[in-house]
């Protein structure tokens, strides 16, 4: 009898443990605000754009797309040295976010940074000159693809070390808090960088001190050639801040309207003193990780399907045509205008002189 009772008790304890484990798993999976203390936020509906907003988004995304296509050509010709990471396919993320910010807000990102530079208003000539290592480049020809900077446009790089920009972006937010302004730091990083330790150190500090930083995770599904499900135990990256009481949402990063709506919500969250927030942008890059990556880890059909069904630029084009806000001829004229800007930037860069040898010794702190 005693043995049977002990067995029954043991069985009940085992069942209770399994039940408790399921409860914890469920709580983790749903990230209940009540269970974790994390503030609850809702995913805003995609914003309905005006004609002017649609045209602005189209032009900005086209500028990034055509610029990156030209950069790929120049790289193939040997005119761009080192690494070159193209932003083709992800244009809606940075364009939508830039439509949500105000003058004074800071932007910092990793090495896939050409699109961010152009979206902040940095001149295409200066960006292309830097890519080709010329004197008129934003870093005087010394930074190249991954290390450009513009104080005037509040763009703080371009960083080649995976995840290194996250503590720096958090520091920008700390500076805003210290100075008492209402500026917000937009800190971009990818799904691969989301597993870096310094990211979580930054999360902890930002939450503890209620820093005004929007952490924007550009989840393009692949960290170099590794699919996210092969590298991350939790593939919903918007949940990464739960342990630090940082709310997060997933956003359709292929729809510029959805990005703009999420951006509006996030920057207002930060400006109102509520602390950091995470936006996981579900996006996709059409090209390889860098120009040296043949992207054999995915099928051509996968890429073609995304291009055909989810392309961020084509979505805007179709809305403009369906609403009769623009004709095919008008859209072709916009594309030609953008192509002319990019062609001019490429010509300028190729004719711009290389830096003098003495430039090696400028901007060096000893």
CSV table of C-alpha atoms in Angstrom, one decimal:
chain,number,residue,atom,x,y,z
A,1,UNK,CA,0.0,0.0,0.0
A,2,UNK,CA,2.8,2.4,1.0
A,3,UNK,CA,4.7,1.5,-2.2
A,4,UNK,CA,1.6,2.1,-4.3
A,5,UNK,CA,1.0,5.5,-2.6
A,6,UNK,CA,4.6,6.5,-3.2
A,7,UNK,CA,4.2,5.5,-6.9
A,8,UNK,CA,1.0,7.5,-7.1
A,9,UNK,CA,2.6,10.5,-5.5
A,10,UNK,CA,5.6,10.3,-7.8
A,11,UNK,CA,3.3,10.0,-10.8
A,12,UNK,CA,1.4,13.1,-9.7
A,13,UNK,CA,4.6,15.1,-9.2
A,14,UNK,CA,5.9,14.0,-12.6
A,15,UNK,CA,2.6,15.0,-14.2
A,16,UNK,CA,2.7,18.3,-12.4
A,17,UNK,CA,6.2,19.0,-13.6
A,18,UNK,CA,5.2,18.2,-17.2
A,19,UNK,CA,2.2,20.5,-16.8
A,20,UNK,CA,4.3,23.2,-15.3
A,21,UNK,CA,6.8,22.9,-18.2
A,22,UNK,CA,4.0,23.2,-20.7
A,23,UNK,CA,2.7,26.2,-18.9
A,24,UNK,CA,6.2,27.9,-19.1
A,25,UNK,CA,6.5,26.9,-22.7
A,26,UNK,CA,3.1,28.4,-23.5
A,27,UNK,CA,3.9,31.6,-21.6
A,28,UNK,CA,7.2,31.9,-23.5
A,29,UNK,CA,5.6,31.2,-26.8
A,30,UNK,CA,2.8,33.7,-26.4
A,31,UNK,CA,4.9,36.2,-24.3
A,32,UNK,CA,2.0,37.3,-22.2
A,33,UNK,CA,2.6,40.8,-20.9
A,34,UNK,CA,1.0,39.8,-17.6
A,35,UNK,CA,3.4,36.9,-17.2
A,36,UNK,CA,6.6,38.7,-18.2
A,37,UNK,CA,6.0,42.3,-17.3
A,38,UNK,CA,6.7,43.3,-20.9
A,39,UNK,CA,4.5,46.1,-22.1
A,40,UNK,CA,1.9,45.0,-24.7
A,41,UNK,CA,2.0,46.6,-28.1
A,42,UNK,CA,-0.2,45.9,-31.1
A,43,UNK,CA,0.8,45.6,-34.7
A,44,UNK,CA,-0.6,48.6,-36.5
A,45,UNK,CA,-2.5,48.2,-39.7
A,46,UNK,CA,-0.7,49.3,-42.9
A,47,UNK,CA,-1.2,53.0,-43.5
A,48,UNK,CA,-3.1,54.1,-46.5
A,49,UNK,CA,-0.8,56.3,-48.4
A,50,UNK,CA,-1.7,59.5,-50.3
A,51,UNK,CA,-0.6,59.8,-53.9
A,52,UNK,CA,2.4,62.0,-52.9
A,53,UNK,CA,3.5,59.4,-50.3
A,54,UNK,CA,3.3,56.5,-52.8
A,55,UNK,CA,5.3,58.5,-55.4
A,56,UNK,CA,7.9,59.4,-52.8
A,57,UNK,CA,8.2,55.8,-51.6
A,58,UNK,CA,8.5,54.6,-55.2
A,59,UNK,CA,11.2,57.1,-56.1
A,60,UNK,CA,13.3,56.5,-53.0
A,61,UNK,CA,13.1,52.7,-53.4
A,62,UNK,CA,13.9,52.9,-57.1
A,63,UNK,CA,17.0,55.1,-56.3
A,64,UNK,CA,18.3,52.4,-53.9
A,65,UNK,CA,17.5,49.6,-56.4
A,66,UNK,CA,19.1,51.2,-59.4
A,67,UNK,CA,22.1,52.4,-57.3
A,68,UNK,CA,22.7,48.9,-56.0
A,69,UNK,CA,22.4,47.4,-59.5
A,70,UNK,CA,25.0,49.8,-60.7
A,71,UNK,CA,27.3,49.1,-57.7
A,72,UNK,CA,27.1,45.4,-58.6
A,73,UNK,CA,28.2,46.2,-62.2
A,74,UNK,CA,31.1,48.4,-61.0
A,75,UNK,CA,32.2,45.6,-58.6
A,76,UNK,CA,32.2,43.2,-61.5
A,77,UNK,CA,34.4,45.6,-63.5
A,78,UNK,CA,36.9,45.7,-60.6
A,79,UNK,CA,36.1,49.4,-59.8
A,80,UNK,CA,34.9,48.6,-56.2
A,81,UNK,CA,37.3,46.8,-54.0
A,82,UNK,CA,36.8,44.8,-50.8
A,83,UNK,CA,33.4,43.7,-49.7
A,84,UNK,CA,30.1,44.9,-51.2
A,85,UNK,CA,26.8,43.9,-49.7
A,86,UNK,CA,23.7,44.9,-51.8
A,87,UNK,CA,20.3,45.9,-50.4
A,88,UNK,CA,18.2,44.8,-53.3
A,89,UNK,CA,14.9,43.5,-52.1
A,90,UNK,CA,15.0,45.2,-48.7
A,91,UNK,CA,14.3,48.7,-49.9
A,92,UNK,CA,10.9,49.1,-48.1
A,93,UNK,CA,12.4,48.8,-44.7
A,94,UNK,CA,14.6,51.8,-44.6
A,95,UNK,CA,12.4,53.9,-46.9
A,96,UNK,CA,9.4,53.3,-44.7
A,97,UNK,CA,11.3,54.0,-41.5
A,98,UNK,CA,12.7,57.3,-42.9
A,99,UNK,CA,9.1,58.4,-43.6
A,100,UNK,CA,8.4,58.0,-39.9
A,101,UNK,CA,11.3,60.0,-38.4
A,102,UNK,CA,12.0,63.7,-37.9
A,103,UNK,CA,15.1,65.8,-38.3
A,104,UNK,CA,17.6,65.0,-35.6
A,105,UNK,CA,16.8,61.3,-35.3
A,106,UNK,CA,19.9,59.1,-35.8
A,107,UNK,CA,20.5,56.1,-38.0
A,108,UNK,CA,23.1,53.4,-37.5
A,109,UNK,CA,23.5,50.1,-39.2
A,110,UNK,CA,25.8,47.3,-40.2
A,111,UNK,CA,27.7,46.6,-43.5
A,112,UNK,CA,24.6,46.4,-45.8
A,113,UNK,CA,24.4,50.1,-45.6
A,114,UNK,CA,24.2,51.8,-49.1
A,115,UNK,CA,20.4,51.9,-49.0
A,116,UNK,CA,20.4,53.6,-45.6
A,117,UNK,CA,22.7,56.3,-46.8
A,118,UNK,CA,20.6,57.1,-49.8
A,119,UNK,CA,17.4,57.1,-47.8
A,120,UNK,CA,18.8,59.6,-45.3
A,121,UNK,CA,19.5,62.0,-48.2
A,122,UNK,CA,23.2,61.4,-48.6
A,123,UNK,CA,24.3,62.4,-52.1
A,124,UNK,CA,24.5,59.5,-54.6
A,125,UNK,CA,27.8,61.0,-56.0
A,126,UNK,CA,29.4,61.0,-52.6
A,127,UNK,CA,28.3,57.4,-51.8
A,128,UNK,CA,29.5,56.1,-55.2
A,129,UNK,CA,32.8,57.9,-54.9
A,130,UNK,CA,33.3,56.3,-51.5
A,131,UNK,CA,32.5,52.8,-52.9
A,132,UNK,CA,35.2,53.3,-55.5
A,133,UNK,CA,37.7,54.8,-53.1
A,134,UNK,CA,37.8,58.3,-54.4
A,135,UNK,CA,38.6,61.6,-52.9
A,136,UNK,CA,35.1,63.0,-52.9
A,137,UNK,CA,33.7,60.0,-51.0
A,138,UNK,CA,31.9,60.5,-47.7
A,139,UNK,CA,34.9,59.0,-45.9
A,140,UNK,CA,37.5,60.5,-48.3
A,141,UNK,CA,37.9,57.2,-50.1
A,142,UNK,CA,39.2,55.4,-47.0
A,143,UNK,CA,36.0,53.8,-45.7
A,144,UNK,CA,34.7,52.0,-48.7
A,145,UNK,CA,31.4,50.1,-48.8
A,146,UNK,CA,31.0,49.4,-45.1
A,147,UNK,CA,32.3,52.5,-43.4
A,148,UNK,CA,30.6,55.7,-44.4
A,149,UNK,CA,29.4,58.5,-42.1
A,150,UNK,CA,27.5,61.8,-42.3
A,151,UNK,CA,27.1,64.0,-39.3
A,152,UNK,CA,24.9,66.3,-41.4
A,153,UNK,CA,22.4,63.5,-42.2
A,154,UNK,CA,22.7,62.0,-38.7
A,155,UNK,CA,24.0,58.8,-40.2
A,156,UNK,CA,26.6,57.1,-37.9
A,157,UNK,CA,27.7,54.2,-40.1
A,158,UNK,CA,28.2,51.5,-41.7
A,159,UNK,CA,30.0,49.0,-39.4
A,160,UNK,CA,31.8,45.9,-40.6
A,161,UNK,CA,31.8,43.9,-37.4
A,162,UNK,CA,28.6,41.9,-36.9
A,163,UNK,CA,26.4,43.5,-34.2
A,164,UNK,CA,29.0,46.1,-33.3
A,165,UNK,CA,26.7,49.0,-34.2
A,166,UNK,CA,24.1,47.9,-31.6
A,167,UNK,CA,25.9,49.2,-28.5
A,168,UNK,CA,26.8,52.3,-30.4
A,169,UNK,CA,23.2,52.9,-31.4
A,170,UNK,CA,22.3,52.4,-27.8
A,171,UNK,CA,24.9,55.0,-26.9
A,172,UNK,CA,23.3,57.5,-29.3
A,173,UNK,CA,20.1,57.0,-27.4
A,174,UNK,CA,21.9,57.5,-24.1
A,175,UNK,CA,23.3,60.8,-25.5
A,176,UNK,CA,19.7,61.9,-26.4
A,177,UNK,CA,18.5,61.1,-22.9
A,178,UNK,CA,21.5,62.9,-21.3
A,179,UNK,CA,20.9,66.0,-23.5
A,180,UNK,CA,17.2,66.1,-22.8
A,181,UNK,CA,16.1,66.1,-26.4
A,182,UNK,CA,13.4,64.0,-28.0
A,183,UNK,CA,15.5,62.4,-30.7
A,184,UNK,CA,15.3,58.7,-31.3
A,185,UNK,CA,18.1,56.3,-32.4
A,186,UNK,CA,17.2,53.9,-35.1
A,187,UNK,CA,19.5,51.0,-34.7
A,188,UNK,CA,19.5,48.4,-37.5
A,189,UNK,CA,20.9,44.9,-37.4
A,190,UNK,CA,20.2,41.6,-39.1
A,191,UNK,CA,19.0,38.2,-38.1
A,192,UNK,CA,22.5,36.9,-37.8
A,193,UNK,CA,23.6,39.7,-35.5
A,194,UNK,CA,20.6,39.0,-33.3
A,195,UNK,CA,22.6,36.2,-31.7
A,196,UNK,CA,25.5,38.4,-30.7
A,197,UNK,CA,26.1,38.9,-26.9
A,198,UNK,CA,26.6,42.6,-27.1
A,199,UNK,CA,23.1,42.9,-28.5
A,200,UNK,CA,21.6,41.6,-25.2
A,201,UNK,CA,23.9,43.8,-23.1
A,202,UNK,CA,22.6,46.7,-25.1
A,203,UNK,CA,19.0,45.5,-24.6
A,204,UNK,CA,19.5,45.4,-20.8
A,205,UNK,CA,21.0,48.9,-20.5
A,206,UNK,CA,18.4,50.4,-22.9
A,207,UNK,CA,15.5,48.9,-20.9
A,208,UNK,CA,17.0,49.7,-17.5
A,209,UNK,CA,17.5,53.4,-18.4
A,210,UNK,CA,14.4,53.7,-20.7
A,211,UNK,CA,16.5,54.8,-23.6
A,212,UNK,CA,14.8,56.1,-26.8
A,213,UNK,CA,16.1,53.5,-29.3
A,214,UNK,CA,14.2,51.5,-31.9
A,215,UNK,CA,15.9,48.2,-32.5
A,216,UNK,CA,15.2,47.3,-36.1
A,217,UNK,CA,16.0,43.7,-37.0
A,218,UNK,CA,16.2,43.2,-40.7
A,219,UNK,CA,15.3,39.5,-40.9
A,220,UNK,CA,16.1,38.6,-44.5
A,221,UNK,CA,16.1,34.9,-43.6
A,222,UNK,CA,19.8,34.2,-44.2
A,223,UNK,CA,22.9,35.1,-42.1
A,224,UNK,CA,25.4,34.8,-44.9
A,225,UNK,CA,24.4,31.3,-46.1
A,226,UNK,CA,22.8,30.0,-42.9
A,227,UNK,CA,19.0,29.9,-42.7
A,228,UNK,CA,17.6,31.4,-39.5
A,229,UNK,CA,16.0,28.1,-38.4
A,230,UNK,CA,19.5,26.5,-38.5
A,231,UNK,CA,21.1,29.2,-36.3
A,232,UNK,CA,18.4,30.5,-33.9
A,233,UNK,CA,16.5,28.4,-31.3
A,234,UNK,CA,13.8,31.1,-31.3
A,235,UNK,CA,13.1,32.3,-34.9
A,236,UNK,CA,10.6,34.9,-33.9
A,237,UNK,CA,13.1,37.7,-33.3
A,238,UNK,CA,10.6,40.2,-32.1
A,239,UNK,CA,10.5,38.2,-28.9
A,240,UNK,CA,14.2,38.7,-28.2
A,241,UNK,CA,13.6,41.6,-25.8
A,242,UNK,CA,11.1,39.8,-23.5
A,243,UNK,CA,13.7,39.0,-20.8
A,244,UNK,CA,14.5,42.7,-20.7
A,245,UNK,CA,10.8,43.8,-20.8
A,246,UNK,CA,11.3,45.3,-24.2
A,247,UNK,CA,8.2,44.9,-26.4
A,248,UNK,CA,8.5,43.8,-30.0
A,249,UNK,CA,6.4,43.2,-33.1
A,250,UNK,CA,6.8,41.5,-36.4
A,251,UNK,CA,6.3,43.8,-39.5
A,252,UNK,CA,5.8,43.0,-43.2
A,253,UNK,CA,9.1,44.4,-44.3
A,254,UNK,CA,8.2,44.0,-48.0
A,255,UNK,CA,5.3,46.6,-47.7
A,256,UNK,CA,6.5,50.1,-47.2
A,257,UNK,CA,3.1,51.1,-45.8
A,258,UNK,CA,3.3,48.5,-43.0
A,259,UNK,CA,6.8,49.7,-42.2
A,260,UNK,CA,5.8,53.3,-42.1
A,261,UNK,CA,2.9,52.5,-39.7
A,262,UNK,CA,5.1,50.5,-37.4
A,263,UNK,CA,7.8,53.2,-37.6
A,264,UNK,CA,5.3,55.8,-36.5
A,265,UNK,CA,4.2,53.8,-33.6
A,266,UNK,CA,7.8,52.9,-32.5
A,267,UNK,CA,9.2,56.4,-32.6
A,268,UNK,CA,6.3,57.8,-30.7
A,269,UNK,CA,6.8,55.0,-28.1
A,270,UNK,CA,10.3,56.2,-27.7
A,271,UNK,CA,9.6,59.9,-27.8
A,272,UNK,CA,7.0,59.5,-25.0
A,273,UNK,CA,9.6,58.1,-22.7
A,274,UNK,CA,8.5,54.5,-22.7
A,275,UNK,CA,12.0,53.2,-23.5
A,276,UNK,CA,13.2,50.9,-26.3
A,277,UNK,CA,11.1,48.8,-28.7
A,278,UNK,CA,11.9,46.1,-31.2
A,279,UNK,CA,10.7,46.0,-34.8
A,280,UNK,CA,11.4,42.7,-36.6
A,281,UNK,CA,11.2,43.5,-40.3
A,282,UNK,CA,10.4,40.3,-42.3
A,283,UNK,CA,12.2,41.0,-45.5
A,284,UNK,CA,14.2,39.3,-48.2
A,285,UNK,CA,17.4,40.0,-50.1
A,286,UNK,CA,17.5,39.0,-53.8
A,287,UNK,CA,21.2,38.9,-54.2
A,288,UNK,CA,23.8,36.9,-52.2
A,289,UNK,CA,25.2,37.9,-48.9
A,290,UNK,CA,27.9,39.8,-50.7
A,291,UNK,CA,29.1,40.1,-54.3
A,292,UNK,CA,31.3,37.0,-53.7
A,293,UNK,CA,28.3,34.8,-52.6
A,294,UNK,CA,26.6,32.7,-55.4
A,295,UNK,CA,23.8,32.0,-52.9
A,296,UNK,CA,23.6,28.2,-53.7
A,297,UNK,CA,22.0,27.6,-50.3
A,298,UNK,CA,18.6,28.5,-51.8
A,299,UNK,CA,16.8,27.8,-55.0
A,300,UNK,CA,16.2,30.2,-57.9
A,301,UNK,CA,12.5,29.4,-57.6
A,302,UNK,CA,12.5,30.8,-54.1
A,303,UNK,CA,14.0,34.1,-55.2
A,304,UNK,CA,11.8,34.4,-58.3
A,305,UNK,CA,8.7,33.7,-56.2
A,306,UNK,CA,9.5,36.6,-53.9
A,307,UNK,CA,10.2,38.9,-56.8
A,308,UNK,CA,7.0,38.0,-58.5
A,309,UNK,CA,4.7,38.1,-55.5
A,310,UNK,CA,6.2,40.4,-52.8
A,311,UNK,CA,8.5,42.9,-54.5
A,312,UNK,CA,8.2,46.2,-52.6
A,313,UNK,CA,8.6,48.4,-55.6
A,314,UNK,CA,6.2,46.5,-57.8
A,315,UNK,CA,3.6,46.7,-55.0
A,316,UNK,CA,3.7,50.5,-55.1
A,317,UNK,CA,3.7,50.6,-58.9
A,318,UNK,CA,0.6,48.5,-59.0
A,319,UNK,CA,-1.3,50.6,-56.5
A,320,UNK,CA,-0.4,53.8,-58.4
A,321,UNK,CA,-1.7,52.3,-61.6
A,322,UNK,CA,-4.8,50.7,-60.1
A,323,UNK,CA,-5.8,54.0,-58.4
A,324,UNK,CA,-5.0,55.9,-61.6
A,325,UNK,CA,-2.6,58.1,-59.7
A,326,UNK,CA,0.1,57.6,-62.3
A,327,UNK,CA,0.3,56.3,-65.8
A,328,UNK,CA,2.9,53.8,-67.2
A,329,UNK,CA,4.6,56.7,-69.0
A,330,UNK,CA,4.8,58.7,-65.8
A,331,UNK,CA,6.3,55.8,-63.9
A,332,UNK,CA,8.8,55.2,-66.7
A,333,UNK,CA,9.8,58.8,-66.5
A,334,UNK,CA,10.5,58.5,-62.7
A,335,UNK,CA,12.6,55.4,-63.4
A,336,UNK,CA,14.6,57.2,-66.1
A,337,UNK,CA,15.2,60.2,-63.7
A,338,UNK,CA,16.5,57.8,-61.1
A,339,UNK,CA,18.7,55.9,-63.6
A,340,UNK,CA,20.1,59.3,-64.8
A,341,UNK,CA,21.1,60.2,-61.2
A,342,UNK,CA,22.8,56.8,-60.7
A,343,UNK,CA,24.6,57.0,-64.1
A,344,UNK,CA,25.8,60.5,-63.2
A,345,UNK,CA,27.1,59.2,-59.8
A,346,UNK,CA,29.0,56.4,-61.5
A,347,UNK,CA,30.5,58.7,-64.0
A,348,UNK,CA,31.5,61.2,-61.3
A,349,UNK,CA,33.1,58.5,-59.2
A,350,UNK,CA,35.1,57.1,-62.0
A,351,UNK,CA,36.5,60.5,-62.9
A,352,UNK,CA,37.1,61.6,-59.4
A,353,UNK,CA,40.8,61.4,-58.3
A,354,UNK,CA,42.0,58.9,-55.8
A,355,UNK,CA,43.1,60.3,-52.4
A,356,UNK,CA,46.6,61.6,-52.0
A,357,UNK,CA,49.0,59.4,-50.0
A,358,UNK,CA,49.0,62.0,-47.3
A,359,UNK,CA,45.4,61.2,-46.6
A,360,UNK,CA,46.6,58.0,-44.8
A,361,UNK,CA,47.6,60.2,-41.9
A,362,UNK,CA,44.5,62.4,-41.5
A,363,UNK,CA,41.8,61.6,-39.0
A,364,UNK,CA,44.2,59.4,-37.1
A,365,UNK,CA,44.1,59.7,-33.3
A,366,UNK,CA,47.3,58.9,-31.4
